[in-house]
C-alpha cells in the first residue's frame, strides 16, 4: 500500500501542482474558449481532468503515452527530443496540430487531446520533469527534519513533485491559484511568448539551480523547501498562463 501511495513520484506534479496549474489556466481562459472546452469535457472544468493522464497512463489503451510526461534538454539547455517514445513537447505539438481542426474531429478525439494539453503543459514545468542530458536526477534523499516530520527517504524527484509542496502548502488549489495569479496583462504576455520548445528551454534555464540544491544521500529539510518553493510557484504560475494561452488560441 505504501508503494502505491508513493507511486506519484514517477508521474509529474502531484495533485496539488496539476490542479493549481489548471485552476490558474481556467482563471485566464476566455469565456468563449471555456464554453467550448467544457462541452467536450462533459460539463467539467479543466481542473477536473488535470491529472487524468496519470490515472490512465498504465492502462493498456494509453500505455503509449507513458513517456510523454517529461522532456529533455542537452548540455546547452536546448530541447533534445526522444524521437521514438515522444515527450511532453512533441506530444503538446501533436495535440495542438490536431486540435487546430477540432470542429471536424470526433468529440472523443478532441476531448482526449484537450486532456493531454492540460496535463503535459503542467509536467514540462516541473523541475524534476525537465531532464538534463548527462546529469543525475535519479537518486534518493532523506526529506524532513525540524517542522517537517517524519523524516522519510524518497527520490529527489518526489520531493520536487509533491513533498516540498505538501509540507508547506495546505490551501485548496483555488486558494493557492488566487495567491499566485497576480501578474499584469503585460507580464503574462511576456511569459506566454514563444513555442512549447521555447518554454521548455526557459524552464531548463530556471530549474538548473536544482543541481546546487541537493546531492545523493543529502538530508533536505526546511532550508531546501524555503529555496524550492519560490521556484515551484513560478513554474506552476507560468504553466497555468501558458496552458491558458494554448487553449485560448485553439478554441477562440
Ligand atoms: Zn504526469
PDB file of C-alpha atoms and ligand atoms in Angstrom:
ATOM      1  CA  UNK A   1       0.000   0.000   0.000  1.00  0.00           C
ATOM      2  CA  UNK A   2       2.822   2.401   0.871  1.00  0.00           C
ATOM      3  CA  UNK A   3       4.293   1.695  -2.548  1.00  0.00           C
ATOM      4  CA  UNK A   4       1.009   2.595  -4.166  1.00  0.00           C
ATOM      5  CA  UNK A   5       0.730   5.822  -2.233  1.00  0.00           C
ATOM      6  CA  UNK A   6       4.241   6.852  -3.185  1.00  0.00           C
ATOM      7  CA  UNK A   7       3.782   5.992  -6.834  1.00  0.00           C
ATOM      8  CA  UNK A   8       3.144   9.641  -7.630  1.00  0.00           C
ATOM      9  CA  UNK A   9       6.887  10.107  -7.867  1.00  0.00           C
ATOM     10  CA  UNK A  10       7.166   8.987 -11.474  1.00  0.00           C
ATOM     11  CA  UNK A  11       4.071  10.839 -12.585  1.00  0.00           C
ATOM     12  CA  UNK A  12       4.928  14.515 -12.536  1.00  0.00           C
ATOM     13  CA  UNK A  13       3.421  17.088 -10.275  1.00  0.00           C
ATOM     14  CA  UNK A  14       1.199  15.622  -7.607  1.00  0.00           C
ATOM     15  CA  UNK A  15      -2.458  16.551  -7.418  1.00  0.00           C
ATOM     16  CA  UNK A  16      -1.760  19.972  -5.872  1.00  0.00           C
ATOM     17  CA  UNK A  17       0.583  21.069  -8.654  1.00  0.00           C
ATOM     18  CA  UNK A  18      -1.528  19.898 -11.578  1.00  0.00           C
ATOM     19  CA  UNK A  19      -4.834  21.144 -10.248  1.00  0.00           C
ATOM     20  CA  UNK A  20      -3.421  24.541  -9.256  1.00  0.00           C
ATOM     21  CA  UNK A  21      -1.958  24.930 -12.759  1.00  0.00           C
ATOM     22  CA  UNK A  22      -5.332  24.081 -14.291  1.00  0.00           C
ATOM     23  CA  UNK A  23      -7.105  26.451 -11.874  1.00  0.00           C
ATOM     24  CA  UNK A  24      -4.800  29.319 -12.899  1.00  0.00           C
ATOM     25  CA  UNK A  25      -5.345  28.421 -16.564  1.00  0.00           C
ATOM     26  CA  UNK A  26      -9.099  28.320 -16.022  1.00  0.00           C
ATOM     27  CA  UNK A  27      -8.986  31.783 -14.416  1.00  0.00           C
ATOM     28  CA  UNK A  28      -7.276  33.039 -17.563  1.00  0.00           C
ATOM     29  CA  UNK A  29      -9.458  31.322 -20.178  1.00  0.00           C
ATOM     30  CA  UNK A  30     -11.620  33.447 -22.396  1.00  0.00           C
ATOM     31  CA  UNK A  31     -15.277  32.670 -21.597  1.00  0.00           C
ATOM     32  CA  UNK A  32     -15.865  31.525 -25.182  1.00  0.00           C
ATOM     33  CA  UNK A  33     -12.937  29.089 -25.023  1.00  0.00           C
ATOM     34  CA  UNK A  34     -14.084  27.764 -21.645  1.00  0.00           C
ATOM     35  CA  UNK A  35     -17.546  27.104 -23.032  1.00  0.00           C
ATOM     36  CA  UNK A  36     -16.255  25.053 -25.980  1.00  0.00           C
ATOM     37  CA  UNK A  37     -13.745  23.102 -23.857  1.00  0.00           C
ATOM     38  CA  UNK A  38     -16.269  22.229 -21.138  1.00  0.00           C
ATOM     39  CA  UNK A  39     -18.694  20.963 -23.752  1.00  0.00           C
ATOM     40  CA  UNK A  40     -16.068  18.427 -24.866  1.00  0.00           C
ATOM     41  CA  UNK A  41     -15.176  17.580 -21.245  1.00  0.00           C
ATOM     42  CA  UNK A  42     -18.758  16.618 -20.434  1.00  0.00           C
ATOM     43  CA  UNK A  43     -19.527  19.793 -18.465  1.00  0.00           C
ATOM     44  CA  UNK A  44     -16.420  19.523 -16.325  1.00  0.00           C
ATOM     45  CA  UNK A  45     -13.845  22.261 -15.881  1.00  0.00           C
ATOM     46  CA  UNK A  46     -10.245  21.686 -16.945  1.00  0.00           C
ATOM     47  CA  UNK A  47      -9.316  21.290 -13.266  1.00  0.00           C
ATOM     48  CA  UNK A  48     -11.342  18.081 -13.114  1.00  0.00           C
ATOM     49  CA  UNK A  49      -9.118  16.421 -15.727  1.00  0.00           C
ATOM     50  CA  UNK A  50      -5.740  17.895 -14.754  1.00  0.00           C
ATOM     51  CA  UNK A  51      -4.456  14.501 -13.542  1.00  0.00           C
ATOM     52  CA  UNK A  52      -6.308  12.288 -15.988  1.00  0.00           C
ATOM     53  CA  UNK A  53      -3.145  11.340 -17.890  1.00  0.00           C
ATOM     54  CA  UNK A  54      -1.505   9.990 -14.728  1.00  0.00           C
ATOM     55  CA  UNK A  55      -4.604   7.958 -13.951  1.00  0.00           C
ATOM     56  CA  UNK A  56      -4.677   6.391 -17.426  1.00  0.00           C
ATOM     57  CA  UNK A  57      -1.027   6.033 -18.443  1.00  0.00           C
ATOM     58  CA  UNK A  58      -0.788   2.494 -17.098  1.00  0.00           C
ATOM     59  CA  UNK A  59      -3.937   1.213 -18.771  1.00  0.00           C
ATOM     60  CA  UNK A  60      -3.240  -0.813 -21.938  1.00  0.00           C
ATOM     61  CA  UNK A  61      -5.197   1.689 -24.015  1.00  0.00           C
ATOM     62  CA  UNK A  62      -2.972   4.617 -23.016  1.00  0.00           C
ATOM     63  CA  UNK A  63       0.341   2.829 -22.425  1.00  0.00           C
ATOM     64  CA  UNK A  64       1.719   4.624 -25.491  1.00  0.00           C
ATOM     65  CA  UNK A  65       1.538   7.939 -23.580  1.00  0.00           C
ATOM     66  CA  UNK A  66       3.659   6.819 -20.636  1.00  0.00           C
ATOM     67  CA  UNK A  67       6.906   8.548 -21.693  1.00  0.00           C
ATOM     68  CA  UNK A  68       5.263  11.847 -22.535  1.00  0.00           C
ATOM     69  CA  UNK A  69       5.398  13.272 -19.014  1.00  0.00           C
ATOM     70  CA  UNK A  70       8.979  14.554 -19.281  1.00  0.00           C
ATOM     71  CA  UNK A  71      11.097  16.450 -21.791  1.00  0.00           C
ATOM     72  CA  UNK A  72      14.876  16.599 -22.105  1.00  0.00           C
ATOM     73  CA  UNK A  73      17.441  19.288 -22.821  1.00  0.00           C
ATOM     74  CA  UNK A  74      21.077  18.824 -23.898  1.00  0.00           C
ATOM     75  CA  UNK A  75      24.224  20.308 -22.306  1.00  0.00           C
ATOM     76  CA  UNK A  76      23.457  23.662 -23.938  1.00  0.00           C
ATOM     77  CA  UNK A  77      19.931  23.571 -22.493  1.00  0.00           C
ATOM     78  CA  UNK A  78      18.416  23.105 -25.939  1.00  0.00           C
ATOM     79  CA  UNK A  79      15.500  20.737 -26.481  1.00  0.00           C
ATOM     80  CA  UNK A  80      16.724  17.170 -27.054  1.00  0.00           C
ATOM     81  CA  UNK A  81      13.803  15.037 -28.276  1.00  0.00           C
ATOM     82  CA  UNK A  82      13.183  11.367 -27.568  1.00  0.00           C
ATOM     83  CA  UNK A  83      12.254  10.511 -31.160  1.00  0.00           C
ATOM     84  CA  UNK A  84      10.698   7.089 -30.587  1.00  0.00           C
ATOM     85  CA  UNK A  85       8.664   7.335 -27.390  1.00  0.00           C
ATOM     86  CA  UNK A  86       7.859  11.045 -27.676  1.00  0.00           C
ATOM     87  CA  UNK A  87       7.968  13.555 -24.833  1.00  0.00           C
ATOM     88  CA  UNK A  88       5.911  16.416 -23.416  1.00  0.00           C
ATOM     89  CA  UNK A  89       6.994  18.895 -26.097  1.00  0.00           C
ATOM     90  CA  UNK A  90       6.340  16.596 -29.060  1.00  0.00           C
ATOM     91  CA  UNK A  91       3.025  15.433 -27.587  1.00  0.00           C
ATOM     92  CA  UNK A  92       1.894  19.036 -26.980  1.00  0.00           C
ATOM     93  CA  UNK A  93       2.867  19.996 -30.532  1.00  0.00           C
ATOM     94  CA  UNK A  94       0.991  16.983 -31.952  1.00  0.00           C
ATOM     95  CA  UNK A  95      -2.137  17.733 -29.912  1.00  0.00           C
ATOM     96  CA  UNK A  96      -2.085  21.401 -30.943  1.00  0.00           C
ATOM     97  CA  UNK A  97      -1.671  20.482 -34.607  1.00  0.00           C
ATOM     98  CA  UNK A  98      -4.605  18.075 -34.416  1.00  0.00           C
ATOM     99  CA  UNK A  99      -6.864  20.426 -32.452  1.00  0.00           C
ATOM    100  CA  UNK A 100      -6.425  23.247 -34.977  1.00  0.00           C
ATOM    101  CA  UNK A 101      -9.051  21.331 -36.910  1.00  0.00           C
ATOM    102  CA  UNK A 102     -11.153  20.318 -33.884  1.00  0.00           C
ATOM    103  CA  UNK A 103     -14.512  21.034 -35.485  1.00  0.00           C
ATOM    104  CA  UNK A 104     -14.043  18.207 -37.957  1.00  0.00           C
ATOM    105  CA  UNK A 105     -12.764  15.650 -35.404  1.00  0.00           C
ATOM    106  CA  UNK A 106     -14.801  13.126 -33.398  1.00  0.00           C
ATOM    107  CA  UNK A 107     -15.752  14.543 -29.975  1.00  0.00           C
ATOM    108  CA  UNK A 108     -13.782  11.826 -28.165  1.00  0.00           C
ATOM    109  CA  UNK A 109     -10.597  12.717 -30.093  1.00  0.00           C
ATOM    110  CA  UNK A 110     -10.990  16.387 -29.179  1.00  0.00           C
ATOM    111  CA  UNK A 111     -11.617  15.518 -25.519  1.00  0.00           C
ATOM    112  CA  UNK A 112      -8.565  13.282 -25.134  1.00  0.00           C
ATOM    113  CA  UNK A 113      -6.260  15.785 -26.827  1.00  0.00           C
ATOM    114  CA  UNK A 114      -7.516  18.550 -24.520  1.00  0.00           C
ATOM    115  CA  UNK A 115      -6.691  16.218 -21.603  1.00  0.00           C
ATOM    116  CA  UNK A 116      -3.159  15.743 -22.995  1.00  0.00           C
ATOM    117  CA  UNK A 117      -2.602  19.508 -23.123  1.00  0.00           C
ATOM    118  CA  UNK A 118      -3.990  20.097 -19.619  1.00  0.00           C
ATOM    119  CA  UNK A 119      -1.540  17.686 -18.140  1.00  0.00           C
ATOM    120  CA  UNK A 120       1.596  17.926 -20.237  1.00  0.00           C
ATOM    121  CA  UNK A 121       1.949  21.708 -20.176  1.00  0.00           C
ATOM    122  CA  UNK A 122       1.993  21.180 -16.407  1.00  0.00           C
ATOM    123  CA  UNK A 123       4.502  18.340 -16.359  1.00  0.00           C
ATOM    124  CA  UNK A 124       7.047  20.097 -18.588  1.00  0.00           C
ATOM    125  CA  UNK A 125       7.192  22.872 -15.961  1.00  0.00           C
ATOM    126  CA  UNK A 126       8.035  20.549 -13.072  1.00  0.00           C
ATOM    127  CA  UNK A 127      11.750  20.889 -12.216  1.00  0.00           C
ATOM    128  CA  UNK A 128      12.097  17.094 -11.902  1.00  0.00           C
ATOM    129  CA  UNK A 129      10.466  16.576 -15.312  1.00  0.00           C
ATOM    130  CA  UNK A 130      12.945  18.714 -17.178  1.00  0.00           C
ATOM    131  CA  UNK A 131      15.592  16.065 -17.865  1.00  0.00           C
ATOM    132  CA  UNK A 132      19.144  17.329 -18.305  1.00  0.00           C
ATOM    133  CA  UNK A 133      21.250  15.141 -20.583  1.00  0.00           C
ATOM    134  CA  UNK A 134      24.207  13.683 -18.668  1.00  0.00           C
ATOM    135  CA  UNK A 135      23.042  14.824 -15.216  1.00  0.00           C
ATOM    136  CA  UNK A 136      21.928  12.522 -12.398  1.00  0.00           C
ATOM    137  CA  UNK A 137      18.373  13.277 -11.280  1.00  0.00           C
ATOM    138  CA  UNK A 138      17.524   9.768 -10.132  1.00  0.00           C
ATOM    139  CA  UNK A 139      18.686   9.457  -6.536  1.00  0.00           C
ATOM    140  CA  UNK A 140      17.333   9.301  -3.021  1.00  0.00           C
ATOM    141  CA  UNK A 141      17.494  11.835  -0.223  1.00  0.00           C
ATOM    142  CA  UNK A 142      16.164  11.982   3.302  1.00  0.00           C
ATOM    143  CA  UNK A 143      13.369  14.517   3.383  1.00  0.00           C
ATOM    144  CA  UNK A 144      12.344  16.168   6.615  1.00  0.00           C
ATOM    145  CA  UNK A 145      13.528  17.456   9.960  1.00  0.00           C
ATOM    146  CA  UNK A 146      12.526  20.406  12.132  1.00  0.00           C
ATOM    147  CA  UNK A 147       8.877  21.210  11.448  1.00  0.00           C
ATOM    148  CA  UNK A 148       8.750  18.621   8.663  1.00  0.00           C
ATOM    149  CA  UNK A 149       8.019  15.252  10.218  1.00  0.00           C
ATOM    150  CA  UNK A 150       8.641  12.386   9.968  1.00  0.00           C
ATOM    151  CA  UNK A 151      11.950  12.211   8.108  1.00  0.00           C
ATOM    152  CA  UNK A 152      11.444   9.917   5.130  1.00  0.00           C
ATOM    153  CA  UNK A 153      13.719   8.520   2.484  1.00  0.00           C
ATOM    154  CA  UNK A 154      12.437   9.257  -1.007  1.00  0.00           C
ATOM    155  CA  UNK A 155      13.567  10.077  -4.501  1.00  0.00           C
ATOM    156  CA  UNK A 156      14.554  13.710  -5.054  1.00  0.00           C
ATOM    157  CA  UNK A 157      12.016  13.568  -7.884  1.00  0.00           C
ATOM    158  CA  UNK A 158       9.232  13.013  -5.325  1.00  0.00           C
ATOM    159  CA  UNK A 159      10.445  15.945  -3.241  1.00  0.00           C
ATOM    160  CA  UNK A 160      10.030  18.272  -6.240  1.00  0.00           C
ATOM    161  CA  UNK A 161       6.780  16.738  -7.483  1.00  0.00           C
ATOM    162  CA  UNK A 162       4.906  16.826  -4.218  1.00  0.00           C
ATOM    163  CA  UNK A 163       6.712  16.500  -0.851  1.00  0.00           C
ATOM    164  CA  UNK A 164       8.023  20.093  -0.807  1.00  0.00           C
ATOM    165  CA  UNK A 165       4.512  21.308  -1.631  1.00  0.00           C
ATOM    166  CA  UNK A 166       2.680  19.056   0.808  1.00  0.00           C
ATOM    167  CA  UNK A 167       4.981  20.045   3.678  1.00  0.00           C
ATOM    168  CA  UNK A 168       4.139  23.733   3.287  1.00  0.00           C
ATOM    169  CA  UNK A 169       1.047  24.477   1.214  1.00  0.00           C
ATOM    170  CA  UNK A 170      -2.176  23.297   2.792  1.00  0.00           C
ATOM    171  CA  UNK A 171      -4.569  25.608   0.946  1.00  0.00           C
ATOM    172  CA  UNK A 172      -7.129  24.405  -1.548  1.00  0.00           C
ATOM    173  CA  UNK A 173      -5.993  24.606  -5.150  1.00  0.00           C
ATOM    174  CA  UNK A 174      -8.315  27.595  -5.684  1.00  0.00           C
ATOM    175  CA  UNK A 175      -6.737  29.469  -2.800  1.00  0.00           C
ATOM    176  CA  UNK A 176      -3.219  28.694  -3.987  1.00  0.00           C
ATOM    177  CA  UNK A 177      -4.134  29.751  -7.532  1.00  0.00           C
ATOM    178  CA  UNK A 178      -5.550  33.004  -6.170  1.00  0.00           C
ATOM    179  CA  UNK A 179      -2.314  33.686  -4.287  1.00  0.00           C
ATOM    180  CA  UNK A 180      -0.156  33.122  -7.362  1.00  0.00           C
ATOM    181  CA  UNK A 181      -2.230  34.545 -10.205  1.00  0.00           C
ATOM    182  CA  UNK A 182      -1.393  38.234  -9.814  1.00  0.00           C
ATOM    183  CA  UNK A 183       0.662  39.185 -12.860  1.00  0.00           C
ATOM    184  CA  UNK A 184      -0.296  42.107 -15.107  1.00  0.00           C
ATOM    185  CA  UNK A 185      -1.503  41.574 -18.672  1.00  0.00           C
ATOM    186  CA  UNK A 186       1.875  42.825 -19.899  1.00  0.00           C
ATOM    187  CA  UNK A 187       3.795  40.384 -17.708  1.00  0.00           C
ATOM    188  CA  UNK A 188       1.563  37.495 -18.791  1.00  0.00           C
ATOM    189  CA  UNK A 189       2.160  38.363 -22.441  1.00  0.00           C
ATOM    190  CA  UNK A 190       5.911  38.024 -21.915  1.00  0.00           C
ATOM    191  CA  UNK A 191       5.528  34.731 -20.000  1.00  0.00           C
ATOM    192  CA  UNK A 192       3.420  33.055 -22.718  1.00  0.00           C
ATOM    193  CA  UNK A 193       5.516  34.261 -25.672  1.00  0.00           C
ATOM    194  CA  UNK A 194       7.174  31.556 -27.793  1.00  0.00           C
ATOM    195  CA  UNK A 195       6.543  27.898 -28.500  1.00  0.00           C
ATOM    196  CA  UNK A 196       6.389  24.855 -26.188  1.00  0.00           C
ATOM    197  CA  UNK A 197      10.041  24.232 -27.093  1.00  0.00           C
ATOM    198  CA  UNK A 198      10.947  27.775 -26.011  1.00  0.00           C
ATOM    199  CA  UNK A 199       9.040  27.212 -22.770  1.00  0.00           C
ATOM    200  CA  UNK A 200      10.980  24.015 -22.067  1.00  0.00           C
ATOM    201  CA  UNK A 201      14.295  25.783 -22.633  1.00  0.00           C
ATOM    202  CA  UNK A 202      13.176  28.689 -20.436  1.00  0.00           C
ATOM    203  CA  UNK A 203      12.198  26.158 -17.740  1.00  0.00           C
ATOM    204  CA  UNK A 204      15.557  24.399 -18.107  1.00  0.00           C
ATOM    205  CA  UNK A 205      17.481  27.658 -17.528  1.00  0.00           C
ATOM    206  CA  UNK A 206      15.399  28.493 -14.444  1.00  0.00           C
ATOM    207  CA  UNK A 207      15.361  24.994 -12.932  1.00  0.00           C
ATOM    208  CA  UNK A 208      19.071  24.162 -13.321  1.00  0.00           C
ATOM    209  CA  UNK A 209      19.611  25.519  -9.785  1.00  0.00           C
ATOM    210  CA  UNK A 210      18.220  22.172  -8.606  1.00  0.00           C
ATOM    211  CA  UNK A 211      21.704  20.669  -9.048  1.00  0.00           C
ATOM    212  CA  UNK A 212      23.140  23.104  -6.485  1.00  0.00           C
ATOM    213  CA  UNK A 213      20.346  22.380  -4.035  1.00  0.00           C
ATOM    214  CA  UNK A 214      20.785  18.669  -3.307  1.00  0.00           C
ATOM    215  CA  UNK A 215      23.069  15.692  -3.847  1.00  0.00           C
ATOM    216  CA  UNK A 216      22.528  11.930  -3.453  1.00  0.00           C
ATOM    217  CA  UNK A 217      22.024  10.939   0.189  1.00  0.00           C
ATOM    218  CA  UNK A 218      21.528  14.502   1.485  1.00  0.00           C
ATOM    219  CA  UNK A 219      19.068  15.277   4.211  1.00  0.00           C
ATOM    220  CA  UNK A 220      16.927  18.001   2.684  1.00  0.00           C
ATOM    221  CA  UNK A 221      14.663  19.845   5.095  1.00  0.00           C
ATOM    222  CA  UNK A 222      13.140  23.262   5.696  1.00  0.00           C
ATOM    223  CA  UNK A 223      16.064  25.198   4.163  1.00  0.00           C
ATOM    224  CA  UNK A 224      15.623  23.243   0.943  1.00  0.00           C
ATOM    225  CA  UNK A 225      11.868  23.810   0.931  1.00  0.00           C
ATOM    226  CA  UNK A 226      12.346  27.549   1.554  1.00  0.00           C
ATOM    227  CA  UNK A 227      14.533  27.752  -1.536  1.00  0.00           C
ATOM    228  CA  UNK A 228      12.475  25.343  -3.648  1.00  0.00           C
ATOM    229  CA  UNK A 229       9.026  26.835  -3.112  1.00  0.00           C
ATOM    230  CA  UNK A 230       9.547  30.139  -4.951  1.00  0.00           C
ATOM    231  CA  UNK A 231      10.853  28.181  -7.944  1.00  0.00           C
ATOM    232  CA  UNK A 232       7.985  25.683  -7.753  1.00  0.00           C
ATOM    233  CA  UNK A 233       5.454  28.506  -7.534  1.00  0.00           C
ATOM    234  CA  UNK A 234       6.971  30.329 -10.510  1.00  0.00           C
ATOM    235  CA  UNK A 235       6.822  27.114 -12.529  1.00  0.00           C
ATOM    236  CA  UNK A 236       3.198  26.473 -11.550  1.00  0.00           C
ATOM    237  CA  UNK A 237       2.196  30.033 -12.397  1.00  0.00           C
ATOM    238  CA  UNK A 238       3.968  30.037 -15.765  1.00  0.00           C
ATOM    239  CA  UNK A 239       2.450  26.653 -16.638  1.00  0.00           C
ATOM    240  CA  UNK A 240      -1.019  27.996 -15.846  1.00  0.00           C
ATOM    241  CA  UNK A 241      -0.597  31.072 -18.049  1.00  0.00           C
ATOM    242  CA  UNK A 242       0.950  29.072 -20.888  1.00  0.00           C
ATOM    243  CA  UNK A 243      -1.790  26.441 -20.751  1.00  0.00           C
ATOM    244  CA  UNK A 244      -4.442  29.165 -20.932  1.00  0.00           C
ATOM    245  CA  UNK A 245      -2.640  30.730 -23.904  1.00  0.00           C
ATOM    246  CA  UNK A 246      -2.586  27.440 -25.845  1.00  0.00           C
ATOM    247  CA  UNK A 247      -6.296  26.814 -25.176  1.00  0.00           C
ATOM    248  CA  UNK A 248      -7.367  30.399 -25.899  1.00  0.00           C
ATOM    249  CA  UNK A 249      -5.685  30.281 -29.319  1.00  0.00           C
ATOM    250  CA  UNK A 250      -7.146  26.883 -30.223  1.00  0.00           C
ATOM    251  CA  UNK A 251     -10.698  27.481 -29.026  1.00  0.00           C
ATOM    252  CA  UNK A 252     -11.224  31.154 -29.774  1.00  0.00           C
TER     253      UNK A 252
HETATM  254 ZN1  LIG B   1       2.331  13.313 -15.453  1.00  0.00          ZN
END
